[in-house]
Amino acid sequence: MEYDCGFNTKLLHGKTSKGFPNREILPPISQVTAFRYDSMEELERVFLHKSMGYAYSRIGNPTITAFEQRIQELEGGAGAVCCSSGMSAITAALLSICESGDEIIAGNCLYGGTIGLFHDLEKWGIHIVSVKDLTEETVKPLINAHTKAIFGELISNPSLKVMNVPSISRLAHEAGIPLIVDSTTATPFIARPLELGADIVIHSTSKYLNGGGNSIGGVIVDGGTFRWNFEKHTALREFKKFGKLALSVRLRTDTWENLGGCMAPMNAFLSYIGTDTLGLRMQRICENADRLAHALDQMKGIQVSYLTLPSHPCYEEAKDILDGYGGGILSFRAGSKERAFRIINSLKYACIASNIGDVRTLVIHPASTLYIQASKEEMQAAGVYEDTVRVSVGIESADDLIADFTEAINNSREGKEDENYSFR
């Protein structure tokens, strides 16, 4: 049966929500290392990829497959590969496309871990060309014969810049290079980058897809529509016969398999059941974040950043590309690191933790944690300052969150007037 239905209905009744071996309503947990066969001939065919089957959980597991197929369906992709973390997913995707001497154009407002990975790629001979804003005007002059991919975050964390995926994808395709989008902070509930023109989508499943803060993971979704030029993308030349699915096949049978960054079956199961409520959670999270941001924006002495505030530089892009949603992250500047700490330490309902996308509201001082290895220039490009507080809004009562943050901010003033705080 084909389904033409809403997001939540598709999650629970879509093609990938059924067909489990014993009619289970959830995929069984195959918490095993290896799989038994009746003959060596049969196992040999599986290893040669001539027969369907599982041999070893590092290279395939039915529980992980169920989660891969669910995310593939939600994103509208042609193939998906789950990894041990979001960072593992980014690494596997880029190393499947690029070789030493190649270049990647990337926005510089990136997650701190991605910045660290890019420093490592530079050591391996893959050059990262950073650009302040991923726009046609800034990116086009940087494209050359060595450029093999464009990479960026759909909603950057925590600067909340919104990538104009349709515009950048057109430019990328004119140049014969794929657009890779990290959509962790958006999720398929807010936007589906493949429908907007991207070629590859990456998620840290540890965040909103899982939602419960109970397992680490990542996923790469290949749109299966990019026309690879195998003279240009020589890293995929051995997989030329697979055409548009060359990346998916290389990931599955080569790069991802050899790197060993597989997802654990239990983590796949926990993330699968977490996605059952993705639509409900994201709706509530976005509503809460919008209400909290607008309430805090009325307070003096802080500077709030959230995509549904008309003052945000990407306000119009969010209305267009994100269908009016602002996502689950907001940030504000407190005027000083010391005041930021006072605010964070006095909150009652927000947990001090380094994750995002949990059902609980989480708060952190990014400059002291996530960007502690980054340079001052890299931090500022990512929208991180010494007085920045990042909030990952949860599903609590919005009234309680507003009261909690309002009280913490008011109590942090230590007798100073609001106008004394500087946000330069």
Tab-separated table of C-alpha atoms in Angstrom:
chain	number	residue	atom	x	y	z
A	1	MET	CA	0.000	0.000	0.000
A	2	GLU	CA	1.266	3.472	-0.874
A	3	TYR	CA	0.818	6.105	1.796
A	4	ASP	CA	-0.022	9.739	1.194
A	5	CYS	CA	-0.296	10.899	4.771
A	6	GLY	CA	1.042	13.222	7.430
A	7	PHE	CA	4.463	13.050	9.049
A	8	ASN	CA	3.392	11.301	12.253
A	9	THR	CA	1.222	8.787	10.415
A	10	LYS	CA	4.085	7.959	8.069
A	11	LEU	CA	6.374	7.379	11.032
A	12	LEU	CA	4.046	4.788	12.535
A	13	HIS	CA	2.518	3.251	9.409
A	14	GLY	CA	5.010	3.842	6.600
A	15	LYS	CA	6.683	1.156	4.504
A	16	THR	CA	9.535	0.701	6.956
A	17	SER	CA	7.325	0.252	10.028
A	18	LYS	CA	6.386	-3.318	9.175
A	19	GLY	CA	7.711	-6.502	7.611
A	20	PHE	CA	9.681	-7.682	10.615
A	21	PRO	CA	10.342	-11.452	10.654
A	22	ASN	CA	7.777	-12.500	13.258
A	23	ARG	CA	5.229	-9.709	12.764
A	24	GLU	CA	6.685	-7.603	15.583
A	25	ILE	CA	5.467	-4.023	15.800
A	26	LEU	CA	9.099	-2.985	16.430
A	27	PRO	CA	12.303	-4.398	14.933
A	28	PRO	CA	13.794	-7.186	17.048
A	29	ILE	CA	17.145	-6.484	18.695
A	30	SER	CA	19.816	-8.631	17.022
A	31	GLN	CA	22.427	-8.104	19.731
A	32	VAL	CA	24.932	-10.479	18.162
A	33	THR	CA	28.431	-10.342	16.751
A	34	ALA	CA	28.075	-12.855	13.919
A	35	PHE	CA	25.434	-14.876	12.053
A	36	ARG	CA	25.395	-18.671	11.555
A	37	TYR	CA	25.221	-20.342	8.115
A	38	ASP	CA	24.632	-23.952	7.067
A	39	SER	CA	27.446	-24.017	4.511
A	40	MET	CA	30.607	-22.174	3.568
A	41	GLU	CA	29.256	-21.734	0.049
A	42	GLU	CA	26.323	-19.761	1.393
A	43	LEU	CA	28.504	-17.574	3.624
A	44	GLU	CA	30.937	-17.006	0.760
A	45	ARG	CA	28.124	-15.650	-1.421
A	46	VAL	CA	27.178	-13.209	1.342
A	47	PHE	CA	30.777	-11.985	1.671
A	48	LEU	CA	30.976	-11.542	-2.102
A	49	HIS	CA	27.721	-9.538	-1.988
A	50	LYS	CA	26.125	-12.067	-4.331
A	51	SER	CA	23.465	-13.087	-1.788
A	52	MET	CA	21.442	-11.072	0.690
A	53	GLY	CA	22.283	-11.753	4.297
A	54	TYR	CA	24.233	-10.750	7.355
A	55	ALA	CA	27.632	-12.105	8.336
A	56	TYR	CA	29.146	-9.818	10.956
A	57	SER	CA	27.495	-6.912	12.789
A	58	ARG	CA	30.266	-4.460	11.922
A	59	ILE	CA	29.201	-4.695	8.282
A	60	GLY	CA	25.475	-5.316	8.682
A	61	ASN	CA	22.817	-6.121	11.239
A	62	PRO	CA	19.009	-6.399	10.827
A	63	THR	CA	18.219	-4.029	13.707
A	64	ILE	CA	20.512	-1.394	12.233
A	65	THR	CA	19.029	-1.991	8.788
A	66	ALA	CA	15.541	-1.275	10.156
A	67	PHE	CA	16.685	2.095	11.506
A	68	GLU	CA	18.572	2.920	8.290
A	69	GLN	CA	15.474	2.210	6.215
A	70	ARG	CA	13.297	4.356	8.476
A	71	ILE	CA	15.568	7.411	8.130
A	72	GLN	CA	15.982	6.765	4.409
A	73	GLU	CA	12.197	6.807	4.048
A	74	LEU	CA	11.790	9.971	6.124
A	75	GLU	CA	14.435	11.830	4.105
A	76	GLY	CA	13.349	10.423	0.738
A	77	GLY	CA	16.756	8.929	-0.039
A	78	ALA	CA	17.954	5.970	-2.084
A	79	GLY	CA	20.236	4.500	0.580
A	80	ALA	CA	21.325	5.056	4.165
A	81	VAL	CA	24.234	3.917	6.305
A	82	CYS	CA	24.225	4.188	10.106
A	83	CYS	CA	27.448	5.009	11.924
A	84	SER	CA	28.714	4.991	15.488
A	85	SER	CA	28.310	8.784	15.799
A	86	GLY	CA	27.526	11.891	13.839
A	87	MET	CA	31.246	12.603	13.532
A	88	SER	CA	31.800	9.093	12.182
A	89	ALA	CA	29.097	9.749	9.576
A	90	ILE	CA	30.718	12.990	8.392
A	91	THR	CA	34.134	11.312	8.269
A	92	ALA	CA	32.929	8.314	6.263
A	93	ALA	CA	30.983	10.450	3.795
A	94	LEU	CA	33.863	12.834	3.071
A	95	LEU	CA	36.530	10.125	2.856
A	96	SER	CA	34.355	8.219	0.381
A	97	ILE	CA	34.349	11.203	-1.979
A	98	CYS	CA	37.702	12.906	-1.419
A	99	GLU	CA	41.360	11.946	-1.766
A	100	SER	CA	44.577	13.722	-0.853
A	101	GLY	CA	44.852	16.920	-2.894
A	102	ASP	CA	41.090	17.452	-3.099
A	103	GLU	CA	39.224	20.443	-1.686
A	104	ILE	CA	35.969	20.832	0.234
A	105	ILE	CA	34.197	24.190	0.436
A	106	ALA	CA	32.539	24.516	3.834
A	107	GLY	CA	30.708	27.136	5.812
A	108	ASN	CA	32.752	28.257	8.803
A	109	CYS	CA	29.818	28.410	11.248
A	110	LEU	CA	30.100	24.750	12.154
A	111	TYR	CA	29.799	22.485	15.167
A	112	GLY	CA	33.058	22.389	17.133
A	113	GLY	CA	33.629	18.679	16.495
A	114	THR	CA	33.345	19.210	12.737
A	115	ILE	CA	35.927	21.992	12.932
A	116	GLY	CA	38.275	19.581	14.713
A	117	LEU	CA	37.708	16.918	12.049
A	118	PHE	CA	38.488	19.416	9.299
A	119	HIS	CA	41.841	20.146	10.942
A	120	ASP	CA	42.589	16.414	10.748
A	121	LEU	CA	41.525	16.240	7.100
A	122	GLU	CA	43.993	19.021	6.364
A	123	LYS	CA	46.768	16.851	7.859
A	124	TRP	CA	45.706	14.042	5.522
A	125	GLY	CA	45.989	16.289	2.474
A	126	ILE	CA	42.321	17.215	2.005
A	127	HIS	CA	42.083	21.000	1.962
A	128	ILE	CA	39.145	22.781	3.584
A	129	VAL	CA	38.175	26.110	2.033
A	130	SER	CA	36.151	27.974	4.652
A	131	VAL	CA	33.662	30.659	3.738
A	132	LYS	CA	31.811	32.979	6.101
A	133	ASP	CA	28.420	32.501	4.479
A	134	LEU	CA	27.461	29.760	2.037
A	135	THR	CA	25.931	31.857	-0.743
A	136	GLU	CA	26.261	31.749	-4.518
A	137	GLU	CA	28.278	34.965	-4.418
A	138	THR	CA	30.820	33.725	-1.869
A	139	VAL	CA	31.113	30.119	-3.052
A	140	LYS	CA	31.283	30.473	-6.846
A	141	PRO	CA	34.745	32.149	-6.972
A	142	LEU	CA	36.183	29.378	-4.781
A	143	ILE	CA	35.213	26.447	-7.005
A	144	ASN	CA	38.068	24.956	-9.006
A	145	ALA	CA	39.191	21.627	-10.501
A	146	HIS	CA	40.134	20.313	-7.049
A	147	THR	CA	36.740	21.045	-5.458
A	148	LYS	CA	34.966	17.749	-4.778
A	149	ALA	CA	32.152	18.755	-2.394
A	150	ILE	CA	30.341	21.593	-0.649
A	151	PHE	CA	29.485	20.991	3.002
A	152	GLY	CA	27.357	22.945	5.436
A	153	GLU	CA	24.766	22.754	8.192
A	154	LEU	CA	21.150	23.458	7.310
A	155	ILE	CA	20.712	25.246	10.647
A	156	SER	CA	24.108	26.001	12.149
A	157	ASN	CA	24.625	25.396	15.855
A	158	PRO	CA	24.597	27.744	17.721
A	159	SER	CA	24.795	30.688	15.294
A	160	LEU	CA	21.500	29.617	13.651
A	161	LYS	CA	22.470	30.526	10.126
A	162	VAL	CA	20.161	28.923	7.566
A	163	MET	CA	21.664	27.490	4.399
A	164	ASN	CA	19.829	28.377	1.203
A	165	VAL	CA	19.939	24.796	-0.054
A	166	PRO	CA	18.154	25.377	-3.402
A	167	SER	CA	20.543	28.166	-4.325
A	168	ILE	CA	23.737	26.395	-3.269
A	169	SER	CA	22.680	23.098	-4.835
A	170	ARG	CA	22.110	24.757	-8.212
A	171	LEU	CA	25.604	26.238	-8.090
A	172	ALA	CA	27.117	22.938	-6.975
A	173	HIS	CA	25.421	20.954	-9.728
A	174	GLU	CA	26.485	23.440	-12.390
A	175	ALA	CA	30.052	22.757	-11.258
A	176	GLY	CA	29.513	18.978	-11.098
A	177	ILE	CA	30.012	18.653	-7.337
A	178	PRO	CA	27.671	17.294	-4.645
A	179	LEU	CA	26.126	19.289	-1.828
A	180	ILE	CA	26.385	17.601	1.580
A	181	VAL	CA	24.044	18.937	4.269
A	182	ASP	CA	24.245	18.256	7.992
A	183	SER	CA	20.564	18.427	8.947
A	184	THR	CA	20.924	17.360	12.578
A	185	THR	CA	19.339	20.492	14.016
A	186	ALA	CA	16.482	20.562	11.510
A	187	THR	CA	15.382	16.898	11.291
A	188	PRO	CA	13.069	15.679	8.507
A	189	PHE	CA	10.150	17.152	10.455
A	190	ILE	CA	11.270	20.724	9.683
A	191	ALA	CA	12.959	20.241	6.304
A	192	ARG	CA	14.143	17.511	3.950
A	193	PRO	CA	17.317	18.741	2.236
A	194	LEU	CA	17.126	16.177	-0.591
A	195	GLU	CA	13.812	17.687	-1.676
A	196	LEU	CA	15.460	21.123	-1.602
A	197	GLY	CA	18.290	20.003	-3.907
A	198	ALA	CA	20.973	18.508	-1.629
A	199	ASP	CA	22.633	15.235	-2.611
A	200	ILE	CA	23.694	13.779	0.737
A	201	VAL	CA	22.166	14.328	4.180
A	202	ILE	CA	23.910	13.622	7.479
A	203	HIS	CA	22.464	13.435	10.979
A	204	SER	CA	23.867	12.926	14.401
A	205	THR	CA	21.108	10.549	15.491
A	206	SER	CA	22.159	11.133	19.112
A	207	LYS	CA	20.215	14.383	19.017
A	208	TYR	CA	16.618	14.955	17.920
A	209	LEU	CA	16.107	11.684	16.047
A	210	ASN	CA	16.759	9.695	19.218
A	211	GLY	CA	15.313	12.333	21.532
A	212	GLY	CA	15.897	10.493	24.780
A	213	GLY	CA	19.595	11.116	25.284
A	214	ASN	CA	20.290	7.395	25.574
A	215	SER	CA	22.461	6.429	22.588
A	216	ILE	CA	25.134	7.797	20.270
A	217	GLY	CA	24.862	7.406	16.506
A	218	GLY	CA	24.969	8.972	13.076
A	219	VAL	CA	23.499	8.338	9.642
A	220	ILE	CA	24.380	9.170	6.035
A	221	VAL	CA	21.490	9.351	3.555
A	222	ASP	CA	22.377	9.271	-0.142
A	223	GLY	CA	19.781	10.871	-2.390
A	224	GLY	CA	20.879	8.642	-5.271
A	225	THR	CA	20.294	11.394	-7.829
A	226	PHE	CA	23.743	12.955	-8.249
A	227	ARG	CA	25.437	12.226	-11.587
A	228	TRP	CA	28.987	11.357	-10.588
A	229	ASN	CA	31.779	12.285	-12.988
A	230	PHE	CA	34.229	9.466	-12.321
A	231	GLU	CA	37.054	11.318	-14.040
A	232	LYS	CA	36.576	14.126	-11.547
A	233	HIS	CA	35.584	12.086	-8.473
A	234	THR	CA	38.354	9.534	-8.804
A	235	ALA	CA	37.744	8.238	-5.267
A	236	LEU	CA	34.588	6.599	-6.636
A	237	ARG	CA	36.070	5.338	-9.913
A	238	GLU	CA	36.099	1.677	-8.823
A	239	PHE	CA	32.341	1.925	-8.306
A	240	LYS	CA	31.547	3.465	-11.687
A	241	LYS	CA	29.254	0.597	-12.713
A	242	PHE	CA	26.843	1.545	-9.940
A	243	GLY	CA	26.244	4.998	-11.452
A	244	LYS	CA	24.242	7.301	-9.181
A	245	LEU	CA	24.480	4.766	-6.348
A	246	ALA	CA	28.287	4.692	-6.414
A	247	LEU	CA	28.569	6.509	-3.096
A	248	SER	CA	26.092	4.219	-1.338
A	249	VAL	CA	27.878	1.119	-2.589
A	250	ARG	CA	31.324	2.416	-1.681
A	251	LEU	CA	30.155	3.344	1.792
A	252	ARG	CA	28.514	-0.024	2.365
A	253	THR	CA	31.252	-2.249	0.946
A	254	ASP	CA	34.418	-0.217	1.381
A	255	THR	CA	34.954	3.048	3.309
A	256	TRP	CA	32.403	2.688	6.080
A	257	GLU	CA	33.073	-1.021	6.435
A	258	ASN	CA	36.838	-0.505	6.678
A	259	LEU	CA	36.708	2.457	9.055
A	260	GLY	CA	34.743	0.304	11.488
A	261	GLY	CA	32.491	3.082	12.737
A	262	CYS	CA	29.343	0.938	12.878
A	263	MET	CA	26.309	1.657	15.030
A	264	ALA	CA	25.537	-0.760	17.858
A	265	PRO	CA	22.299	-2.782	17.438
A	266	MET	CA	20.938	-1.611	20.794
A	267	ASN	CA	21.606	2.024	19.848
A	268	ALA	CA	19.785	1.451	16.564
A	269	PHE	CA	16.790	0.032	18.426
A	270	LEU	CA	16.692	2.888	20.949
A	271	SER	CA	16.908	5.427	18.150
A	272	TYR	CA	14.237	3.626	16.135
A	273	ILE	CA	11.729	3.814	18.968
A	274	GLY	CA	12.831	7.391	19.630
A	275	THR	CA	11.817	8.428	16.114
A	276	ASP	CA	8.273	7.174	16.766
A	277	THR	CA	7.633	10.463	18.573
A	278	LEU	CA	9.864	12.712	16.460
A	279	GLY	CA	6.993	14.727	15.007
A	280	LEU	CA	5.285	15.253	18.356
A	281	ARG	CA	8.524	16.196	20.073
A	282	MET	CA	9.676	18.599	17.393
A	283	GLN	CA	6.307	20.347	17.285
A	284	ARG	CA	6.398	20.914	21.048
A	285	ILE	CA	10.105	21.808	21.095
A	286	CYS	CA	9.700	24.415	18.347
A	287	GLU	CA	6.658	25.934	20.051
A	288	ASN	CA	8.490	26.096	23.388
A	289	ALA	CA	11.623	27.596	21.837
A	290	ASP	CA	9.569	30.232	20.034
A	291	ARG	CA	7.740	31.250	23.216
A	292	LEU	CA	10.923	31.272	25.317
A	293	ALA	CA	12.862	33.296	22.748
A	294	HIS	CA	10.149	35.938	22.425
A	295	ALA	CA	9.829	36.205	26.207
A	296	LEU	CA	13.575	36.592	26.741
A	297	ASP	CA	13.811	39.060	23.871
A	298	GLN	CA	11.728	41.482	25.962
A	299	MET	CA	14.299	41.453	28.773
A	300	LYS	CA	17.045	44.013	29.044
A	301	GLY	CA	20.630	43.023	29.601
A	302	ILE	CA	20.766	40.033	27.241
A	303	GLN	CA	20.876	39.619	23.473
A	304	VAL	CA	18.724	36.755	22.165
A	305	SER	CA	19.227	34.827	18.920
A	306	TYR	CA	16.402	32.690	17.517
A	307	LEU	CA	15.129	32.211	13.993
A	308	THR	CA	11.532	33.330	14.554
A	309	LEU	CA	12.628	36.685	15.966
A	310	PRO	CA	12.349	39.358	13.242
A	311	SER	CA	15.717	40.704	14.407
A	312	HIS	CA	17.514	37.512	13.382
A	313	PRO	CA	19.517	37.875	10.120
A	314	CYS	CA	18.061	34.587	8.771
A	315	TYR	CA	14.447	35.341	9.722
A	316	GLU	CA	13.232	35.432	6.102
A	317	GLU	CA	15.203	32.304	5.099
A	318	ALA	CA	13.695	30.412	8.030
A	319	LYS	CA	10.180	31.349	6.937
A	320	ASP	CA	10.897	30.135	3.427
A	321	ILE	CA	13.200	27.114	3.786
A	322	LEU	CA	12.167	25.888	7.247
A	323	ASP	CA	8.434	26.427	6.750
A	324	GLY	CA	8.398	28.997	9.535
A	325	TYR	CA	9.869	26.762	12.231
A	326	GLY	CA	12.795	28.020	14.259
A	327	GLY	CA	14.104	24.697	15.524
A	328	GLY	CA	14.949	23.721	19.075
A	329	ILE	CA	18.059	25.814	19.731
A	330	LEU	CA	18.286	29.388	20.900
A	331	SER	CA	21.194	31.301	22.346
A	332	PHE	CA	21.723	34.545	24.145
A	333	ARG	CA	24.645	36.709	25.125
A	334	ALA	CA	24.869	37.657	28.778
A	335	GLY	CA	27.505	40.416	28.653
A	336	SER	CA	30.302	38.445	30.321
A	337	LYS	CA	31.436	34.885	30.910
A	338	GLU	CA	30.935	35.313	34.639
A	339	ARG	CA	27.325	36.405	34.218
A	340	ALA	CA	26.676	33.578	31.757
A	341	PHE	CA	27.902	31.109	34.400
A	342	ARG	CA	25.697	32.710	37.073
A	343	ILE	CA	22.638	32.375	34.864
A	344	ILE	CA	23.381	28.762	33.954
A	345	ASN	CA	24.146	27.740	37.535
A	346	SER	CA	20.915	29.159	38.927
A	347	LEU	CA	18.507	27.467	36.485
A	348	LYS	CA	16.173	24.927	38.077
A	349	TYR	CA	14.789	23.026	35.093
A	350	ALA	CA	17.577	23.164	32.501
A	351	CYS	CA	20.236	20.470	32.746
A	352	ILE	CA	23.861	21.540	32.268
A	353	ALA	CA	24.851	19.071	29.547
A	354	SER	CA	26.628	19.079	26.190
A	355	ASN	CA	23.980	17.368	24.053
A	356	ILE	CA	21.078	18.867	22.096
A	357	GLY	CA	17.736	17.426	21.036
A	358	ASP	CA	16.805	15.831	24.340
A	359	VAL	CA	13.248	15.918	25.695
A	360	ARG	CA	14.789	17.856	28.599
A	361	THR	CA	15.963	21.425	28.216
A	362	LEU	CA	19.758	21.487	28.152
A	363	VAL	CA	22.020	24.487	28.648
A	364	ILE	CA	25.745	25.007	28.175
A	365	HIS	CA	28.477	27.622	27.831
A	366	PRO	CA	29.910	26.666	24.410
A	367	ALA	CA	33.168	28.638	24.644
A	368	SER	CA	34.231	26.659	27.714
A	369	THR	CA	33.242	23.261	26.335
A	370	LEU	CA	32.343	22.504	22.739
A	371	TYR	CA	34.709	25.130	21.286
A	372	ILE	CA	37.472	24.913	23.874
A	373	GLN	CA	39.951	23.785	21.168
A	374	ALA	CA	38.804	26.328	18.583
A	375	SER	CA	40.509	29.625	17.845
A	376	LYS	CA	38.827	32.923	18.674
A	377	GLU	CA	38.178	33.472	14.967
A	378	GLU	CA	36.600	30.030	14.586
A	379	MET	CA	34.401	30.602	17.616
A	380	GLN	CA	33.160	33.969	16.415
A	381	ALA	CA	32.470	32.526	12.946
A	382	ALA	CA	30.326	29.892	14.667
A	383	GLY	CA	28.477	32.557	16.659
A	384	VAL	CA	30.212	31.685	19.923
A	385	TYR	CA	31.482	34.387	22.279
A	386	GLU	CA	32.748	34.373	25.856
A	387	ASP	CA	29.290	35.399	27.052
A	388	THR	CA	27.207	33.049	24.846
A	389	VAL	CA	24.715	30.694	26.481
A	390	ARG	CA	23.261	27.950	24.283
A	391	VAL	CA	19.862	26.478	25.118
A	392	SER	CA	18.489	23.256	23.650
A	393	VAL	CA	14.823	23.602	24.456
A	394	GLY	CA	12.885	20.545	25.642
A	395	ILE	CA	9.252	19.585	26.012
A	396	GLU	CA	8.606	20.957	29.514
A	397	SER	CA	5.846	23.478	30.120
A	398	ALA	CA	6.787	26.664	28.294
A	399	ASP	CA	5.496	28.746	31.196
A	400	ASP	CA	7.865	26.965	33.581
A	401	LEU	CA	10.837	27.479	31.265
A	402	ILE	CA	10.053	31.173	30.820
A	403	ALA	CA	9.726	31.680	34.575
A	404	ASP	CA	12.953	29.754	35.242
A	405	PHE	CA	15.090	31.662	32.744
A	406	THR	CA	13.525	35.005	33.655
A	407	GLU	CA	14.344	34.508	37.320
A	408	ALA	CA	17.886	33.317	36.598
A	409	ILE	CA	18.615	36.296	34.347
A	410	ASN	CA	17.127	38.814	36.774
A	411	ASN	CA	19.090	37.348	39.689
A	412	SER	CA	22.372	37.481	37.759
A	413	ARG	CA	22.651	41.266	37.639
A	414	GLU	CA	24.489	41.805	40.930
A	415	GLY	CA	23.140	45.331	41.195
A	416	LYS	CA	24.387	46.465	37.789
A	417	GLU	CA	22.155	48.299	35.368
A	418	ASP	CA	21.216	46.403	32.231
A	419	GLU	CA	22.798	48.957	29.914
A	420	ASN	CA	26.224	48.266	31.420
A	421	TYR	CA	26.409	44.931	29.629
A	422	SER	CA	28.250	45.027	26.315
A	423	PHE	CA	27.793	42.641	23.390
A	424	ARG	CA	30.629	43.792	21.168
